[in-house]
Amino acid sequence: MIQKYNRWESAKYRKLVSEQPCIICGGTPSAPHHDRKGQNAGMGMKPHDTTCIPICATHHQELHAIGRMSFCEKYEITDDDIKNEKFRIMLMWIHSH
């Protein structure tokens, strides 16, 4: 039996992410980008909303155009930087509920 993929999604959580400054330029507003690294989400399946990181529209478009690896290299972003940002936002979410 194939297990159904139960994705956690929350418009309120994505709104909280979008209120955060872009992780590259600090600009606002930002768009929640679903980071797929290390996620069990196949083609056409978005990861959980807890994987979202805030990126302005310009950088979001660039990330999709050049790919995650090239984007991270260009802006010297590490996996730890992304994990820390996700964790920071999750803590904000927890403390607000």
Short mmCIF file of N, CA and C in Angstrom, two decimals:
data_model
loop_
_atom_site.label_atom_id
_atom_site.label_comp_id
_atom_site.label_asym_id
_atom_site.label_seq_id
_atom_site.Cartn_x
_atom_site.Cartn_y
_atom_site.Cartn_z
N MET A 1 0.83 -1.18 0.00
CA MET A 1 0.00 0.00 0.00
C MET A 1 0.88 1.25 0.00
N ILE A 2 0.56 2.19 -0.84
CA ILE A 2 1.29 3.46 -0.92
C ILE A 2 0.71 4.42 0.10
N GLN A 3 1.59 4.98 0.93
CA GLN A 3 1.16 5.91 1.96
C GLN A 3 0.86 7.27 1.34
N LYS A 4 -0.27 7.86 1.73
CA LYS A 4 -0.65 9.18 1.25
C LYS A 4 0.29 10.24 1.83
N TYR A 5 0.66 11.19 1.00
CA TYR A 5 1.52 12.30 1.42
C TYR A 5 0.65 13.35 2.09
N ASN A 6 0.81 13.55 3.38
CA ASN A 6 0.05 14.55 4.12
C ASN A 6 0.91 15.78 4.33
N ARG A 7 0.69 16.75 3.50
CA ARG A 7 1.47 17.98 3.54
C ARG A 7 0.85 18.95 4.55
N TRP A 8 1.71 19.49 5.46
CA TRP A 8 1.21 20.51 6.39
C TRP A 8 1.27 21.85 5.69
N GLU A 9 0.12 22.50 5.63
CA GLU A 9 0.08 23.82 5.02
C GLU A 9 -0.76 24.76 5.86
N SER A 10 -0.34 26.02 5.86
CA SER A 10 -1.02 27.02 6.65
C SER A 10 -0.83 28.39 6.01
N ALA A 11 -1.92 29.00 5.61
CA ALA A 11 -1.86 30.34 5.03
C ALA A 11 -1.30 31.34 6.05
N LYS A 12 -1.61 31.13 7.32
CA LYS A 12 -1.11 32.03 8.37
C LYS A 12 0.41 31.89 8.52
N TYR A 13 0.91 30.66 8.40
CA TYR A 13 2.36 30.45 8.51
C TYR A 13 3.06 31.10 7.31
N ARG A 14 2.52 30.90 6.10
CA ARG A 14 3.12 31.52 4.91
C ARG A 14 3.06 33.04 5.01
N LYS A 15 2.00 33.58 5.60
CA LYS A 15 1.92 35.04 5.80
C LYS A 15 3.04 35.51 6.73
N LEU A 16 3.27 34.76 7.81
CA LEU A 16 4.37 35.10 8.73
C LEU A 16 5.70 35.10 7.99
N VAL A 17 5.92 34.10 7.14
CA VAL A 17 7.16 34.03 6.36
C VAL A 17 7.26 35.24 5.44
N SER A 18 6.16 35.58 4.78
CA SER A 18 6.19 36.70 3.82
C SER A 18 6.42 38.05 4.49
N GLU A 19 6.17 38.14 5.80
CA GLU A 19 6.41 39.38 6.54
C GLU A 19 7.87 39.53 6.96
N GLN A 20 8.68 38.49 6.76
CA GLN A 20 10.09 38.53 7.12
C GLN A 20 10.90 39.13 5.97
N PRO A 21 12.03 39.73 6.25
CA PRO A 21 12.86 40.30 5.17
C PRO A 21 13.51 39.20 4.34
N CYS A 22 13.77 39.52 3.10
CA CYS A 22 14.45 38.61 2.17
C CYS A 22 15.79 38.18 2.78
N ILE A 23 16.10 36.89 2.70
CA ILE A 23 17.35 36.39 3.28
C ILE A 23 18.58 36.86 2.51
N ILE A 24 18.38 37.43 1.33
CA ILE A 24 19.51 37.92 0.54
C ILE A 24 19.71 39.42 0.72
N CYS A 25 18.67 40.21 0.43
CA CYS A 25 18.83 41.66 0.41
C CYS A 25 18.16 42.38 1.57
N GLY A 26 17.36 41.65 2.35
CA GLY A 26 16.67 42.29 3.47
C GLY A 26 15.43 43.04 3.05
N GLY A 27 15.11 43.00 1.76
CA GLY A 27 13.95 43.73 1.26
C GLY A 27 12.63 43.08 1.63
N THR A 28 11.60 43.90 1.64
CA THR A 28 10.24 43.41 1.86
C THR A 28 9.35 44.01 0.79
N PRO A 29 8.25 43.42 0.42
CA PRO A 29 7.79 42.15 0.96
C PRO A 29 8.59 40.99 0.37
N SER A 30 8.48 39.87 1.03
CA SER A 30 9.13 38.67 0.51
C SER A 30 8.06 37.65 0.16
N ALA A 31 8.48 36.63 -0.55
CA ALA A 31 7.58 35.55 -0.94
C ALA A 31 8.08 34.28 -0.26
N PRO A 32 7.17 33.47 0.29
CA PRO A 32 7.62 32.23 0.91
C PRO A 32 8.10 31.25 -0.17
N HIS A 33 9.34 30.87 -0.09
CA HIS A 33 9.89 29.87 -1.03
C HIS A 33 9.97 28.53 -0.32
N HIS A 34 9.37 27.49 -0.90
CA HIS A 34 9.44 26.15 -0.33
C HIS A 34 10.79 25.53 -0.69
N ASP A 35 11.63 25.40 0.31
CA ASP A 35 12.96 24.80 0.11
C ASP A 35 12.80 23.29 0.05
N ARG A 36 13.24 22.69 -1.05
CA ARG A 36 13.04 21.25 -1.25
C ARG A 36 14.20 20.40 -0.78
N LYS A 37 15.31 20.98 -0.41
CA LYS A 37 16.48 20.17 -0.04
C LYS A 37 16.16 19.28 1.15
N GLY A 38 16.39 17.98 0.96
CA GLY A 38 16.19 17.01 2.03
C GLY A 38 14.73 16.71 2.34
N GLN A 39 13.84 17.10 1.44
CA GLN A 39 12.42 16.89 1.68
C GLN A 39 11.90 15.71 0.87
N ASN A 40 10.92 15.05 1.40
CA ASN A 40 10.29 13.93 0.71
C ASN A 40 9.12 14.46 -0.10
N ALA A 41 9.44 15.22 -1.13
CA ALA A 41 8.41 15.78 -2.00
C ALA A 41 8.86 15.59 -3.44
N GLY A 42 8.12 14.79 -4.15
CA GLY A 42 8.48 14.49 -5.52
C GLY A 42 8.00 15.56 -6.49
N MET A 43 8.11 15.25 -7.76
CA MET A 43 7.71 16.17 -8.82
C MET A 43 6.25 16.56 -8.64
N GLY A 44 5.99 17.85 -8.65
CA GLY A 44 4.63 18.35 -8.52
C GLY A 44 4.09 18.32 -7.10
N MET A 45 4.94 18.01 -6.12
CA MET A 45 4.51 17.96 -4.72
C MET A 45 5.31 18.99 -3.94
N LYS A 46 4.63 19.96 -3.37
CA LYS A 46 5.32 20.95 -2.55
C LYS A 46 5.62 20.35 -1.18
N PRO A 47 6.76 20.71 -0.62
CA PRO A 47 7.06 20.28 0.76
C PRO A 47 6.16 21.01 1.75
N HIS A 48 6.22 20.62 3.00
CA HIS A 48 5.46 21.26 4.06
C HIS A 48 5.78 22.76 4.10
N ASP A 49 4.82 23.54 4.58
CA ASP A 49 5.04 24.99 4.68
C ASP A 49 6.14 25.35 5.66
N THR A 50 6.49 24.46 6.58
CA THR A 50 7.58 24.74 7.52
C THR A 50 8.93 24.80 6.82
N THR A 51 8.99 24.44 5.54
CA THR A 51 10.24 24.53 4.79
C THR A 51 10.41 25.89 4.13
N CYS A 52 9.42 26.78 4.29
CA CYS A 52 9.46 28.08 3.61
C CYS A 52 10.55 28.99 4.17
N ILE A 53 11.18 29.71 3.26
CA ILE A 53 12.13 30.76 3.63
C ILE A 53 11.72 32.03 2.90
N PRO A 54 11.95 33.20 3.50
CA PRO A 54 11.54 34.45 2.86
C PRO A 54 12.55 34.94 1.82
N ILE A 55 12.06 35.16 0.62
CA ILE A 55 12.90 35.68 -0.47
C ILE A 55 12.06 36.68 -1.26
N CYS A 56 12.62 37.85 -1.54
CA CYS A 56 11.88 38.86 -2.31
C CYS A 56 11.60 38.32 -3.71
N ALA A 57 10.70 38.95 -4.41
CA ALA A 57 10.28 38.48 -5.74
C ALA A 57 11.46 38.37 -6.71
N THR A 58 12.36 39.33 -6.68
CA THR A 58 13.52 39.32 -7.59
C THR A 58 14.41 38.12 -7.32
N HIS A 59 14.75 37.89 -6.06
CA HIS A 59 15.62 36.77 -5.72
C HIS A 59 14.90 35.42 -5.85
N HIS A 60 13.60 35.41 -5.62
CA HIS A 60 12.81 34.18 -5.79
C HIS A 60 12.85 33.75 -7.26
N GLN A 61 12.65 34.70 -8.14
CA GLN A 61 12.70 34.41 -9.58
C GLN A 61 14.09 33.92 -9.98
N GLU A 62 15.13 34.57 -9.45
CA GLU A 62 16.50 34.17 -9.77
C GLU A 62 16.80 32.76 -9.26
N LEU A 63 16.35 32.45 -8.04
CA LEU A 63 16.58 31.12 -7.48
C LEU A 63 16.01 30.04 -8.39
N HIS A 64 14.78 30.25 -8.86
CA HIS A 64 14.16 29.27 -9.76
C HIS A 64 14.85 29.23 -11.12
N ALA A 65 15.39 30.35 -11.55
CA ALA A 65 16.05 30.40 -12.87
C ALA A 65 17.41 29.68 -12.86
N ILE A 66 18.19 29.84 -11.79
CA ILE A 66 19.55 29.26 -11.81
C ILE A 66 19.69 28.02 -10.94
N GLY A 67 18.68 27.72 -10.13
CA GLY A 67 18.73 26.53 -9.28
C GLY A 67 19.31 26.83 -7.91
N ARG A 68 18.97 25.97 -6.97
CA ARG A 68 19.34 26.18 -5.57
C ARG A 68 20.85 26.19 -5.37
N MET A 69 21.55 25.24 -5.97
CA MET A 69 22.99 25.14 -5.73
C MET A 69 23.73 26.38 -6.23
N SER A 70 23.43 26.81 -7.46
CA SER A 70 24.09 28.01 -8.01
C SER A 70 23.71 29.25 -7.23
N PHE A 71 22.45 29.33 -6.82
CA PHE A 71 21.97 30.48 -6.05
C PHE A 71 22.72 30.57 -4.72
N CYS A 72 22.83 29.46 -4.02
CA CYS A 72 23.52 29.44 -2.72
C CYS A 72 25.00 29.77 -2.87
N GLU A 73 25.61 29.27 -3.92
CA GLU A 73 27.02 29.58 -4.17
C GLU A 73 27.21 31.07 -4.46
N LYS A 74 26.33 31.61 -5.31
CA LYS A 74 26.44 33.03 -5.69
C LYS A 74 26.34 33.95 -4.47
N TYR A 75 25.40 33.65 -3.58
CA TYR A 75 25.17 34.52 -2.42
C TYR A 75 25.82 34.00 -1.14
N GLU A 76 26.65 32.97 -1.28
CA GLU A 76 27.39 32.39 -0.15
C GLU A 76 26.46 32.02 1.01
N ILE A 77 25.39 31.32 0.67
CA ILE A 77 24.43 30.84 1.66
C ILE A 77 24.71 29.36 1.89
N THR A 78 24.79 28.97 3.14
CA THR A 78 25.01 27.57 3.46
C THR A 78 23.69 26.89 3.84
N ASP A 79 23.71 25.57 3.86
CA ASP A 79 22.54 24.83 4.32
C ASP A 79 22.20 25.22 5.75
N ASP A 80 23.23 25.46 6.56
CA ASP A 80 23.00 25.88 7.95
C ASP A 80 22.30 27.23 8.02
N ASP A 81 22.65 28.15 7.12
CA ASP A 81 21.98 29.46 7.08
C ASP A 81 20.48 29.27 6.83
N ILE A 82 20.17 28.40 5.89
CA ILE A 82 18.76 28.16 5.54
C ILE A 82 18.05 27.45 6.70
N LYS A 83 18.68 26.45 7.28
CA LYS A 83 18.08 25.75 8.43
C LYS A 83 17.84 26.72 9.58
N ASN A 84 18.80 27.60 9.85
CA ASN A 84 18.65 28.57 10.94
C ASN A 84 17.49 29.53 10.69
N GLU A 85 17.31 29.94 9.45
CA GLU A 85 16.20 30.84 9.11
C GLU A 85 14.87 30.13 9.29
N LYS A 86 14.78 28.88 8.84
CA LYS A 86 13.55 28.10 9.03
C LYS A 86 13.25 27.96 10.52
N PHE A 87 14.28 27.65 11.31
CA PHE A 87 14.12 27.46 12.75
C PHE A 87 13.68 28.76 13.42
N ARG A 88 14.28 29.87 13.02
CA ARG A 88 13.91 31.18 13.60
C ARG A 88 12.43 31.47 13.36
N ILE A 89 11.96 31.20 12.15
CA ILE A 89 10.56 31.46 11.81
C ILE A 89 9.64 30.50 12.56
N MET A 90 10.05 29.23 12.66
CA MET A 90 9.24 28.26 13.41
C MET A 90 9.10 28.68 14.87
N LEU A 91 10.19 29.19 15.46
CA LEU A 91 10.11 29.66 16.85
C LEU A 91 9.16 30.84 16.98
N MET A 92 9.19 31.75 16.02
CA MET A 92 8.25 32.88 16.03
C MET A 92 6.82 32.36 15.99
N TRP A 93 6.60 31.37 15.14
CA TRP A 93 5.26 30.77 14.99
C TRP A 93 4.82 30.14 16.30
N ILE A 94 5.68 29.37 16.92
CA ILE A 94 5.35 28.68 18.17
C ILE A 94 5.04 29.70 19.26
N HIS A 95 5.86 30.74 19.37
CA HIS A 95 5.66 31.74 20.42
C HIS A 95 4.42 32.59 20.21
N SER A 96 3.93 32.64 18.99
CA SER A 96 2.73 33.44 18.71
C SER A 96 1.43 32.62 18.86
N HIS A 97 1.59 31.35 19.16
CA HIS A 97 0.39 30.48 19.30
C HIS A 97 0.30 29.85 20.67
#
